[in-house]
Coordinates of C-alpha atoms in Angstrom, one line a residue:
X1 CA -8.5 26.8 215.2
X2 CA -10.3 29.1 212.9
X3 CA -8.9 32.4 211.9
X4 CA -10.7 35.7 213.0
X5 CA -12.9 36.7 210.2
X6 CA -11.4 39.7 208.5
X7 CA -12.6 43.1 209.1
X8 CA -13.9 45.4 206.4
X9 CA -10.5 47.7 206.3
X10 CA -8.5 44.3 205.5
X11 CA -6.0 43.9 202.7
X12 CA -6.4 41.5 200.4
X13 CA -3.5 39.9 198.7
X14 CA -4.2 38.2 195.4
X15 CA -2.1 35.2 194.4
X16 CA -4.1 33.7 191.7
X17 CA -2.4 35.2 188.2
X18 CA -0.5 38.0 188.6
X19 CA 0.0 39.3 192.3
X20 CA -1.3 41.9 193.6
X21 CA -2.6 43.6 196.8
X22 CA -5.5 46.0 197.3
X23 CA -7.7 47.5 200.2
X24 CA -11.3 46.6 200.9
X25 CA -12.1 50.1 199.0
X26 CA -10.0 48.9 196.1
X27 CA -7.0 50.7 196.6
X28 CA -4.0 49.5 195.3
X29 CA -1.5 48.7 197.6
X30 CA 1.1 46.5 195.8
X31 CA 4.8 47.9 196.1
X32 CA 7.1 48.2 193.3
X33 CA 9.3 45.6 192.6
X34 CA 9.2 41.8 192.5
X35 CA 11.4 41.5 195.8
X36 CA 8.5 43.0 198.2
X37 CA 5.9 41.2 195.9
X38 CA 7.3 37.9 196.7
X39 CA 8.4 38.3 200.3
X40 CA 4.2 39.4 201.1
X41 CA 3.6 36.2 198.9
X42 CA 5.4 34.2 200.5
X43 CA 4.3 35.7 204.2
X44 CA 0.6 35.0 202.7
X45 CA 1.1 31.4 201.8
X46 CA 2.9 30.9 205.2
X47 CA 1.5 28.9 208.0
X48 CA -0.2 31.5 210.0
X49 CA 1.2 34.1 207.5
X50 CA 4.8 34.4 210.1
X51 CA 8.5 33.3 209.3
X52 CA 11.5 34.0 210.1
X53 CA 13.6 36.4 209.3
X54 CA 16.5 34.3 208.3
X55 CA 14.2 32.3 206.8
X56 CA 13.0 34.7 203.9
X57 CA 16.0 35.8 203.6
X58 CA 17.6 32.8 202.3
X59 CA 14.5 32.4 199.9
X60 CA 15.2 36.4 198.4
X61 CA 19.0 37.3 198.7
X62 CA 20.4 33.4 199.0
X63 CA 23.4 34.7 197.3
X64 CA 24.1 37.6 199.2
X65 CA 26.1 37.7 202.8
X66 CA 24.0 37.7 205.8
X67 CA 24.4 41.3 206.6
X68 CA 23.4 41.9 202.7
X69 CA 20.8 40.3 202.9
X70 CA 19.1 41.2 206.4
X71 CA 20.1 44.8 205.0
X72 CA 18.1 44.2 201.4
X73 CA 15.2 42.8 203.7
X74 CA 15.0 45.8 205.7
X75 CA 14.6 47.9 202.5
X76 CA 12.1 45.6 201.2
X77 CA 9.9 46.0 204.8
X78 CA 10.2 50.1 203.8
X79 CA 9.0 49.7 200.6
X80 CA 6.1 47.7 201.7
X81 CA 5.2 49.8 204.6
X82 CA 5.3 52.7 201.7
X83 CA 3.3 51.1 199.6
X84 CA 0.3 49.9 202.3
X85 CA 0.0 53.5 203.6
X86 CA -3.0 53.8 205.7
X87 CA -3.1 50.0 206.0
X88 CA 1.1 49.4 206.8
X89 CA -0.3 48.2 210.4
X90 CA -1.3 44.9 208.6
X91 CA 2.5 44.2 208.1
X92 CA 4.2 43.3 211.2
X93 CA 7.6 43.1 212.0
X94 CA 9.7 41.9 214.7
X95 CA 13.6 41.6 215.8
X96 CA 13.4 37.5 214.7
X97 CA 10.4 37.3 212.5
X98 CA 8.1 39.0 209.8
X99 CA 4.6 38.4 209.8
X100 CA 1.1 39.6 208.3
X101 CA -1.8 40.4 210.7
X102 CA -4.7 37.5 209.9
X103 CA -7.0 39.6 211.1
X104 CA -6.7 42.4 208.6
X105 CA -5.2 40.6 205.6
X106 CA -7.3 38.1 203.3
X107 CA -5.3 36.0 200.9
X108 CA -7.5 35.5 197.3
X109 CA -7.2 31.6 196.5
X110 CA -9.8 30.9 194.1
X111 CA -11.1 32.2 191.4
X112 CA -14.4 32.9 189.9
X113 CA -16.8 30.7 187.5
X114 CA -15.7 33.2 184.4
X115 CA -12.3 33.3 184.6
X116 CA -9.8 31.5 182.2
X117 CA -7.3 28.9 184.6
X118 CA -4.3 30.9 186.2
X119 CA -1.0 29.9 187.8
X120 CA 0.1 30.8 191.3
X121 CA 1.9 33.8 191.2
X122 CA 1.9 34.0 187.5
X123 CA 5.2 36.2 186.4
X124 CA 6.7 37.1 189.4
X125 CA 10.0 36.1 189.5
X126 CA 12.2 37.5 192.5
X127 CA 15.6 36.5 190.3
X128 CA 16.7 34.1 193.1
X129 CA 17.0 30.2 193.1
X130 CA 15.7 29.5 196.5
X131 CA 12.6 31.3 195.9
X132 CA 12.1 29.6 192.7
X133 CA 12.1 26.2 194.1
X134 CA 9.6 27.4 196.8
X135 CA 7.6 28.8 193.9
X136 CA 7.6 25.2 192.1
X137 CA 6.7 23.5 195.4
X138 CA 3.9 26.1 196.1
X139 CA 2.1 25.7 192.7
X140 CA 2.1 21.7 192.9
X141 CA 0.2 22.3 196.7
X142 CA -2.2 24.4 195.1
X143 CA -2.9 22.3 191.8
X144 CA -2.8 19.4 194.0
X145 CA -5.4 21.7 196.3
X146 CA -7.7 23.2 193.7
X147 CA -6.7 22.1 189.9
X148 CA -9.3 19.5 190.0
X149 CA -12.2 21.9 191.2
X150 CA -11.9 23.8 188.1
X151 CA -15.0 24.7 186.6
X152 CA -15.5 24.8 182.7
X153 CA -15.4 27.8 181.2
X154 CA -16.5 30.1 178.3
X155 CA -13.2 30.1 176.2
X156 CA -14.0 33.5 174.4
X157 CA -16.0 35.3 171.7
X158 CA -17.2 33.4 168.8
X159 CA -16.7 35.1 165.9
X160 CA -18.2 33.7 162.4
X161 CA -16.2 35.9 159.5
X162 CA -18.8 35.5 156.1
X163 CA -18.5 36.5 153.0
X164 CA -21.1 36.8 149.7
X165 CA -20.1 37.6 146.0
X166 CA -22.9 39.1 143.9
X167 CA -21.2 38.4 140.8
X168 CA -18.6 35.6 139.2
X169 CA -16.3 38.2 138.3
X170 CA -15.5 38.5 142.1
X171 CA -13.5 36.4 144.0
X172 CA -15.1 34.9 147.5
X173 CA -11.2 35.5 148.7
X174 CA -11.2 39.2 148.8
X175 CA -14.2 39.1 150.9
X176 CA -13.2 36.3 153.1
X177 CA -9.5 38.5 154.0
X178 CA -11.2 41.5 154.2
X179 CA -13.8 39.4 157.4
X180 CA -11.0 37.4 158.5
X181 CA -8.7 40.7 159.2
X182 CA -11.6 42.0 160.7
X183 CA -11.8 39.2 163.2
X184 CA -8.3 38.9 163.8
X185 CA -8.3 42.7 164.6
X186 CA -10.8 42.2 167.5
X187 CA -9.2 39.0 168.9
X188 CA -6.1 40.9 169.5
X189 CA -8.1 43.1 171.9
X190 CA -9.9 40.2 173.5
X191 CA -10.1 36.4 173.9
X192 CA -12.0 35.4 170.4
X193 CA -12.2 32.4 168.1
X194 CA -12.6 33.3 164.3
X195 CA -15.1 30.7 162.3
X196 CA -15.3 31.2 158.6
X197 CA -18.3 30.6 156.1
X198 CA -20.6 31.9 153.6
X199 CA -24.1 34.4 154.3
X200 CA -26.1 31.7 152.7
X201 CA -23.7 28.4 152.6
X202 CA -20.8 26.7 154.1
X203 CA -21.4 27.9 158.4
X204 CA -24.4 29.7 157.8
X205 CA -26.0 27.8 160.7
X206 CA -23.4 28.9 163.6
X207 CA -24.5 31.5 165.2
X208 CA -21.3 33.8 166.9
X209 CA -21.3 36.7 169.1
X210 CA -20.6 38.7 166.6
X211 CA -20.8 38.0 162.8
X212 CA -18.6 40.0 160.2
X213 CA -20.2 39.9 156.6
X214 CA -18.5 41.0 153.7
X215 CA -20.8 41.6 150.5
X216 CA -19.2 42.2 147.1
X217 CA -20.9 43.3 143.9
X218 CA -19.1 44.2 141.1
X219 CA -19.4 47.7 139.1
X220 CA -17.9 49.3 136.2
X221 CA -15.5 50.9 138.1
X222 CA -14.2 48.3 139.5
X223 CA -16.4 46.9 142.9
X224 CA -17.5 47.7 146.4
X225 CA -17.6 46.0 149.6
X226 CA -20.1 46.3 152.1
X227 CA -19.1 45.2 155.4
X228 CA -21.1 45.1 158.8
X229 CA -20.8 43.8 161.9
X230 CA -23.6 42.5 163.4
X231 CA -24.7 41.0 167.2
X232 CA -27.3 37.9 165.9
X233 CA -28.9 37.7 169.2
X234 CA -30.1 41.1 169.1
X235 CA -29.6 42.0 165.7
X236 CA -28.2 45.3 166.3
X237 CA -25.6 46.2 164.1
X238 CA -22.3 47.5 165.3
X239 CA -20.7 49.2 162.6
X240 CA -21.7 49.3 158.7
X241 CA -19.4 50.7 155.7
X242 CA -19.4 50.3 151.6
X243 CA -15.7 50.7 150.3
X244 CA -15.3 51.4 146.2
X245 CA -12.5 49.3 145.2
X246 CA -11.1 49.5 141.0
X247 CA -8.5 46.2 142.0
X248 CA -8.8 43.6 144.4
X249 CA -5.2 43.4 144.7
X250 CA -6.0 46.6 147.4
X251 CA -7.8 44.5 149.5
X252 CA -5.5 41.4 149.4
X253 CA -2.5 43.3 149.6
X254 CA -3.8 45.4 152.8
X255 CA -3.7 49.0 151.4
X256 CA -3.5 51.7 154.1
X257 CA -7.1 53.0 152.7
X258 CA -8.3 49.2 153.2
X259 CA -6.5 49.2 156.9
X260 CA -7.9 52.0 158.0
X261 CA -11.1 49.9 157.6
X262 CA -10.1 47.0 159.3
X263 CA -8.5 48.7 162.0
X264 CA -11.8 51.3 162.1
X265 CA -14.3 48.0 162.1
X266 CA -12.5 46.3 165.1
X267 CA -12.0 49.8 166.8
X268 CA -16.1 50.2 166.7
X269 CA -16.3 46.4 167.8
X270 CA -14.7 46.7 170.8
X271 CA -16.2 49.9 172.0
X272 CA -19.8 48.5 171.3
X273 CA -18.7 45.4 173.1
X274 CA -19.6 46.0 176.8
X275 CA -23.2 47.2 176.3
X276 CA -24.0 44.2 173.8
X277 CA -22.4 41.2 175.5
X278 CA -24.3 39.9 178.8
X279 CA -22.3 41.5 181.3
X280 CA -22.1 38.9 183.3
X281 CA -19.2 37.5 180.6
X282 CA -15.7 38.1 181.5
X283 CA -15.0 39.4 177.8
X284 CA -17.5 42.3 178.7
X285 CA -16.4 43.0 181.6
X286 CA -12.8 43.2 180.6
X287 CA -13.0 45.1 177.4
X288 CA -14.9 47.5 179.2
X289 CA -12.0 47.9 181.7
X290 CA -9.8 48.0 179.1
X291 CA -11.6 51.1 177.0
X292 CA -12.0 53.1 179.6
X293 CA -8.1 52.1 180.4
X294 CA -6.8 53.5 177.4
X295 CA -9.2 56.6 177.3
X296 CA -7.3 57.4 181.0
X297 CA -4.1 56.5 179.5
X298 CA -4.1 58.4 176.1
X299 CA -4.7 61.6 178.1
X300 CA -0.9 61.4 179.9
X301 CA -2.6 63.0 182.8
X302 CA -0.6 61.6 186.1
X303 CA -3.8 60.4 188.4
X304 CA -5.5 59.2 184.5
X305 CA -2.2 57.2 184.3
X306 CA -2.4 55.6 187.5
X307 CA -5.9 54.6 187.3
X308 CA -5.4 53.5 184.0
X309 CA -3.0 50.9 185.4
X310 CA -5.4 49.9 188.0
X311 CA -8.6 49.0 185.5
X312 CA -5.8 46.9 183.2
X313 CA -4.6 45.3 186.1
X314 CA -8.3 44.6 187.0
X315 CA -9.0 43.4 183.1
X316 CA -6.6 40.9 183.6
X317 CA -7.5 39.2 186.7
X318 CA -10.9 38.8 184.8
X319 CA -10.2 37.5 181.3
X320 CA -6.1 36.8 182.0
X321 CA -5.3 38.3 178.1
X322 CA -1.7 39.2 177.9
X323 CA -2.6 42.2 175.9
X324 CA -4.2 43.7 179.1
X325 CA -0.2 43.2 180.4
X326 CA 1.2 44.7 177.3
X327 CA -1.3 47.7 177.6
X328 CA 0.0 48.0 181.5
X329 CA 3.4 47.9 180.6
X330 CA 2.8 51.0 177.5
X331 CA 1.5 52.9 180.7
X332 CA 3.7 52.2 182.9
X333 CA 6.4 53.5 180.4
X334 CA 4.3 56.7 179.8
X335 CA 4.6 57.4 183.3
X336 CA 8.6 56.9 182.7
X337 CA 8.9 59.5 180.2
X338 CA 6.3 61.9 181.9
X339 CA 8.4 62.1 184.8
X340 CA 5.5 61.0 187.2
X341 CA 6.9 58.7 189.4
X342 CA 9.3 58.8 192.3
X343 CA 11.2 55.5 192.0
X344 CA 12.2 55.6 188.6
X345 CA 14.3 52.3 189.2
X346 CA 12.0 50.1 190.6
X347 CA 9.4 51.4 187.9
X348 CA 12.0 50.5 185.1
X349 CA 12.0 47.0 187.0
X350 CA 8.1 46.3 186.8
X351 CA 8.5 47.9 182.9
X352 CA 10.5 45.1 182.2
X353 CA 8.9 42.3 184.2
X354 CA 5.3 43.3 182.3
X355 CA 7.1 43.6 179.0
X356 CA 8.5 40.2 179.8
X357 CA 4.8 38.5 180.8
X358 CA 2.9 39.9 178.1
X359 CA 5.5 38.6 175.7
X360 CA 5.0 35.4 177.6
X361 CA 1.6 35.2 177.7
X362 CA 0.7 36.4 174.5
X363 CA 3.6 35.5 172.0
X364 CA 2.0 35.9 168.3
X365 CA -0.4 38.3 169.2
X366 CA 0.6 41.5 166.7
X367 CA -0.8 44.0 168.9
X368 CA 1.2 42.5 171.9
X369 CA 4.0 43.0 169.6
X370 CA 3.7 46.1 168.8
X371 CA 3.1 47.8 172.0
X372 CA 5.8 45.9 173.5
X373 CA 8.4 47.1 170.8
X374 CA 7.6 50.7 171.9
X375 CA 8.2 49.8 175.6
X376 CA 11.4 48.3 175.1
X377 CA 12.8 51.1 172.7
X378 CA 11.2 54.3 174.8
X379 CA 11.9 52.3 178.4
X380 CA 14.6 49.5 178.0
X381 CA 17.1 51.1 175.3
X382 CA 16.4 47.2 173.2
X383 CA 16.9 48.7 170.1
X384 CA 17.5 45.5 168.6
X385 CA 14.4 43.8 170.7
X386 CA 12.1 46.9 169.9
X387 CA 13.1 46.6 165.9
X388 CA 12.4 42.5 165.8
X389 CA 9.1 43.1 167.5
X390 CA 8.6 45.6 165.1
X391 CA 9.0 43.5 162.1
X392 CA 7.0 40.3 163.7
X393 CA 3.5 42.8 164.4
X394 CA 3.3 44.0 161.2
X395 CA 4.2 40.5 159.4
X396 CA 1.3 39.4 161.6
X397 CA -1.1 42.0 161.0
X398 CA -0.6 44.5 157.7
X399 CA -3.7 46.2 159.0
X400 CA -2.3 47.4 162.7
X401 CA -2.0 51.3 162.9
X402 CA 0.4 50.2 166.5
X403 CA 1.9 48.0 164.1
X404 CA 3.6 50.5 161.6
X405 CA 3.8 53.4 164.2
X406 CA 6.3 50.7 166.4
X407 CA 8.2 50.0 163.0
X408 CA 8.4 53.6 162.5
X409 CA 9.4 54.4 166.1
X410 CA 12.5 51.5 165.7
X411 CA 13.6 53.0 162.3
X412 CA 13.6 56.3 163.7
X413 CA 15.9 54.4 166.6
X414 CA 17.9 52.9 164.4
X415 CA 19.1 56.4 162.7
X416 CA 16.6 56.0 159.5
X417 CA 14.4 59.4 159.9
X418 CA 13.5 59.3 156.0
X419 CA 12.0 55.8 156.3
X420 CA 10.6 56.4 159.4
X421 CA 8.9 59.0 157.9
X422 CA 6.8 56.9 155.5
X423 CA 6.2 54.7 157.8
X424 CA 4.8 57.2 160.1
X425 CA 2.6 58.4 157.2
X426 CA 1.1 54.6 156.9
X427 CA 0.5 54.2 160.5
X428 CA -1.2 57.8 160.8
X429 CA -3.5 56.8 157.6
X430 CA -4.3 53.7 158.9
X431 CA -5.4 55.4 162.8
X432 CA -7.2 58.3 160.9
X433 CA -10.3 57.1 162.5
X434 CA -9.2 55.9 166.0
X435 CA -10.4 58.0 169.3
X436 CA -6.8 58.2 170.1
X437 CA -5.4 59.2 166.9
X438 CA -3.6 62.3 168.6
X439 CA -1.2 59.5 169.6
X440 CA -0.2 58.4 166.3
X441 CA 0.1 62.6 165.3
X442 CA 2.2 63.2 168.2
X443 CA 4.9 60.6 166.9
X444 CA 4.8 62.0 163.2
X445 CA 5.0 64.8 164.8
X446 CA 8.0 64.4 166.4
X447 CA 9.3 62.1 163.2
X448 CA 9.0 65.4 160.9
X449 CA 11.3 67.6 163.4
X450 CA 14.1 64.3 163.1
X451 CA 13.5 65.4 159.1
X452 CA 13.3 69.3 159.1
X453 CA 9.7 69.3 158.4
X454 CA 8.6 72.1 160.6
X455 CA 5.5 72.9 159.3
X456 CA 4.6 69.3 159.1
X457 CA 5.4 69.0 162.4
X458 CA 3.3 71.5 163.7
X459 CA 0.4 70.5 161.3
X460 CA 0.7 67.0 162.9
X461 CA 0.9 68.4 166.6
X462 CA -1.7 71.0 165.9
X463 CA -4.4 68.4 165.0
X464 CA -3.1 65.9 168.3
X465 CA -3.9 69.1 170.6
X466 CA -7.3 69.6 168.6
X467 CA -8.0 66.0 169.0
X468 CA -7.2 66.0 172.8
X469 CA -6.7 69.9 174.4
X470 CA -4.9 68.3 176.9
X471 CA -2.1 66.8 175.4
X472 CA 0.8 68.1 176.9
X473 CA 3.3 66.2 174.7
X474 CA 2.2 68.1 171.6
X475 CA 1.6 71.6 173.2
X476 CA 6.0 71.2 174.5
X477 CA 6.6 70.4 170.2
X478 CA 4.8 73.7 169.0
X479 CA 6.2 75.6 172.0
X480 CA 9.7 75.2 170.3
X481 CA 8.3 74.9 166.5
X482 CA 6.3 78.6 166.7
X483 CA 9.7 80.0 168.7
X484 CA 11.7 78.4 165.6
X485 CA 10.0 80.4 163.1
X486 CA 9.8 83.5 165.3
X487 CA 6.0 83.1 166.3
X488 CA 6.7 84.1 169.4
X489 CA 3.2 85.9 170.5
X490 CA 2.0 81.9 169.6
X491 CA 4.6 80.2 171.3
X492 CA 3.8 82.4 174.5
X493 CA 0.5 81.6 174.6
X494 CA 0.8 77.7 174.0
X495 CA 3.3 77.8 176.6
X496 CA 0.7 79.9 179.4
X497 CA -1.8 77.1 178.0
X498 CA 0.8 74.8 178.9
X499 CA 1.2 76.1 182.6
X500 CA -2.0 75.5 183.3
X501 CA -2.1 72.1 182.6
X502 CA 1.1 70.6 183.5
X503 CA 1.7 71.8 187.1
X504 CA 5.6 72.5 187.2
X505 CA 6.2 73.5 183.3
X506 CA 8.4 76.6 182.6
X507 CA 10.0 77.8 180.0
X508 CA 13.1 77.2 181.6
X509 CA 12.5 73.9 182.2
X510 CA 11.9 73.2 178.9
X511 CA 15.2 74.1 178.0
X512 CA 17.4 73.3 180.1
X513 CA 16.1 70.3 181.6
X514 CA 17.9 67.5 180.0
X515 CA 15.6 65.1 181.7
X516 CA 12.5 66.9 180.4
X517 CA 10.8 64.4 177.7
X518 CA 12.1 66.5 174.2
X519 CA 14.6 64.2 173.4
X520 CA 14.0 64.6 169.2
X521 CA 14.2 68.4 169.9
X522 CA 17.1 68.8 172.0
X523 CA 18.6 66.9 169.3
X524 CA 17.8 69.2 166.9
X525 CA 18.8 71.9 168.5
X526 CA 15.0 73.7 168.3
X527 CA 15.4 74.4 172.0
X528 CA 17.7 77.0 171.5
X529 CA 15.1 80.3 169.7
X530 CA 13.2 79.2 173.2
X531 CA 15.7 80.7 175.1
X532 CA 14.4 84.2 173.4
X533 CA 11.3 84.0 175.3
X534 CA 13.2 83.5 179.0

């Protein structure tokens, strides 16, 4: 007997990559915590999406005692309910068994023509034997089920790196590095392949989605590098720049000057990406989600946060690129140290769980790296983790600004402010040009109050809030910084500015709010000329 069709307020529960549960109108619904993730999982790959109670709770809590465990189900239920809101009618539960309403909830099974192959329930892991063995027996059903109707599918960007040398004097290395970084910058960001090849030789007939050409002519001075980057089917060129060179050895040996470049180039890629690429390809589609995710995210606004979450969440499903996961899990741990979410437990949980995936899915990808060694040092307390990660990103990729601003943020960790200060100084060079570059000057910001720079610090924290006037993190840093050195008519009014865009600020909150996220000024004791102005 066929199920009723579901109506247009149904839920849908995605199994199919990672899991995840949203309304008709796209709202997420998905609780925190793998627990409630997998018990709906399992009720969705259920026969008639019912089982006992006893049932699941041998799958979740096999190890606990039956009162334990009936109690840890109970809390589960309320953290579902919680989560569904508006839709918690869809969840139904009774004195011997839990169940999903078939009428409202639609379970996602397949997946499009675009997308890349995914696993059932890809990352969840609910820490309990019983449930892992019912998570190996479901994934053989459903590659038994639907592995063989997989469709082929695009595997990602081409991208053809050239390079031309005018002269003999110039070696077709420096230009081929210089493309190649290039390349390798923009498939950290989405799903590419690199080709390499000459303007006018060697590859010259493969055509790529995008083709990065590096011509070098040699002057007096030394040489210069034109570089462009260049859509062939429509000829429109993404992003042009000559760089004056007087060694090569800048080039090969990945100069800040020469990263900024790089890092620049792949920056104006990406952004270009959405509105060159058919749209109907998943890497459009996704790298779209993903620039408008980290616009919403760099702005620590609490709703920007949460939305932010939502579109890399949504980038995923599409193009199923663990950076997408490592980018969820940097927001997730803004939203940590911003104070912005209730359960600060369970939210540590899903930290960890996307730190883990990402790492998982996307092991030598130096961006991945990067973002994740900030996740575990800020969120975890890995020092050890967030340092090794560190140390892997920027042997992957000299160019990275996240790179040398994780390295930095492990040193300073680790109890070396002086080196993190140079480093800090390399990664903020090497972002000069990003759209979020207030990022990198909040952090040397904060690196040159752990040295007793104050007037670097507010320089640094002065240009974050010019480069985004609603940066709350660097407006709290020049609030104790002008009260240090007795501006107080400045530290007044960055503080009313404050107020007025962080609902709940004081002054006294500031202060003596141990939670409140001034860790490297508390420590420094630059809290305490604030307490003037109470």
């Amino acid at each position: 007997m066929s199920l009723p069709a579901p109506d247009p307020a149904s839920v849908r529960v995605n199994v199919i990559g990672p899991f995840s549960v949203t309304a008709a109108d796209g709202t997420d619904l998905t609780p925190l915590g793998a627990k409630p993730q997998a018990l709906i999982a399992m009720l969705a790959l259920s026969p008639g999406m019912r089982r006992p109670r006893r049932w699941l709770e041998d799958k979740l809590w096999s190890t606990s005692p039956e009162k334990q465990a009936g109690a840890s189900l109970r809390q589960a239920l309320v953290k579902i309910r919680g989560a569904f809101g508006d839709w918690s009618d869809a969840l139904e539960a009774e004195r011997t068994a839990i169940g999903l309403d078939p009428t409202r909830v639609q379970v996602i099974l397949r997946q499009n023509d675009y997308e890349m192959p995914r696993e059932l329930l890809e990352g969840l892991d609910a820490r309990d034997p019983e449930f892992d063995e019912w998570l190996r027996d479901e994934r053989t059903r459903h590659e038994n089920r639907h592995g063989n109707a997989a469709l082929h599918r695009p595997a990602g960007l081409t991208l053809m790196c050239r390079t031309q040398v005018r002269t003999e004097a110039m070696p077709s290395l420096v230009g081929e590095v210089l493309a190649e970084r290039i390349g390798d910058a923009i498939s950290e960001q989405v799903r590419a392949w690199r080709h390499a090849g000459t303007t006018d030789g060697v590859g010259a007939e493969i055509v790529g989605d995008l083709d990065i050409s590096c011509d070098m002519i040699e002057t007096a001075e030394g040489g210069r590098v034109y570089v462009r980057i260049l859509h062939p089917a429509t000829r429109r060129i993404l992003y042009s720049r000559l760089i004056e060179v007087d060694d090569v050895q800048e080039i090969l040996g990945a100069s800040a000057r020469v990263s900024a470049i790089v890092f620049e180039a792949a920056d104006w890629a990406l952004t270009a990406l959405p509105a060159t690429l058919d749209r109907a390809r998943p890497e459009a589609q996704a790298t779209d989600l993903q620039r408008r995710a980290l616009t919403r995210m760099f702005s620590f606004q609490p709703g920007a946060l949460r939305e932010a979450d939502a579109l890399l969440a949504q980038a995923h499903e599409i193009e199923g690129n663990g950076i997408y996961t490592a980018w969820r899990s940097l927001a997730r741990t803004i939203q940590l140290i911003e104070l912005l979410e209730p359960d600060r437990e369970a939210l540590i949980d899903e930290i960890q769980e996307l730190n883990y995936s990402a790492l998982s899915e996307a092991p030598n990808n130096a961006l991945v790296l990067a973002l994740l060694s900030q996740v575990r040092i800020m969120a975890l307390g890995d020092a050890a983790g967030g340092v090794d990660l560190a140390e892997r990103s920027v042997e992957r990729n000299a160019s990275s600004g996240f790179g040398w601003l994780s390295l930095s943020v492990s040193r300073m960790l680790a109890g070396e402010p002086s080196q993190a200060m140079a480093l800090s100084l390399r990664a903020r060079e090497i972002a000069r040009y990003s759209p979020f570059r207030h990022w990198w000057d909040l952090y040397h910001c904060i690196t040159c109050v752990a040295n007793d720079h104050s007037e670097l610090a507010i320089e640094a924290a002065e240009a974050a809030v010019r480069q985004a006037p609603f940066f709350r993190p660097a407006y709290r840093h020049l609030v104790a910084l002008y009260a240090q050195q007795g501006r107080f008519d400045r530290a007044i009014k960055i503080a009313e500015r404050l107020e007025r865009i962080e609902p709940g600020f004081t002054l006294d909150r500031l202060v003596n709010d141990d939670t409140y996220p001034v860790r490297t000024l508390r420590t420094k004791g630059l809290l305490d000329p604030v307490r003037a102005m109470l």
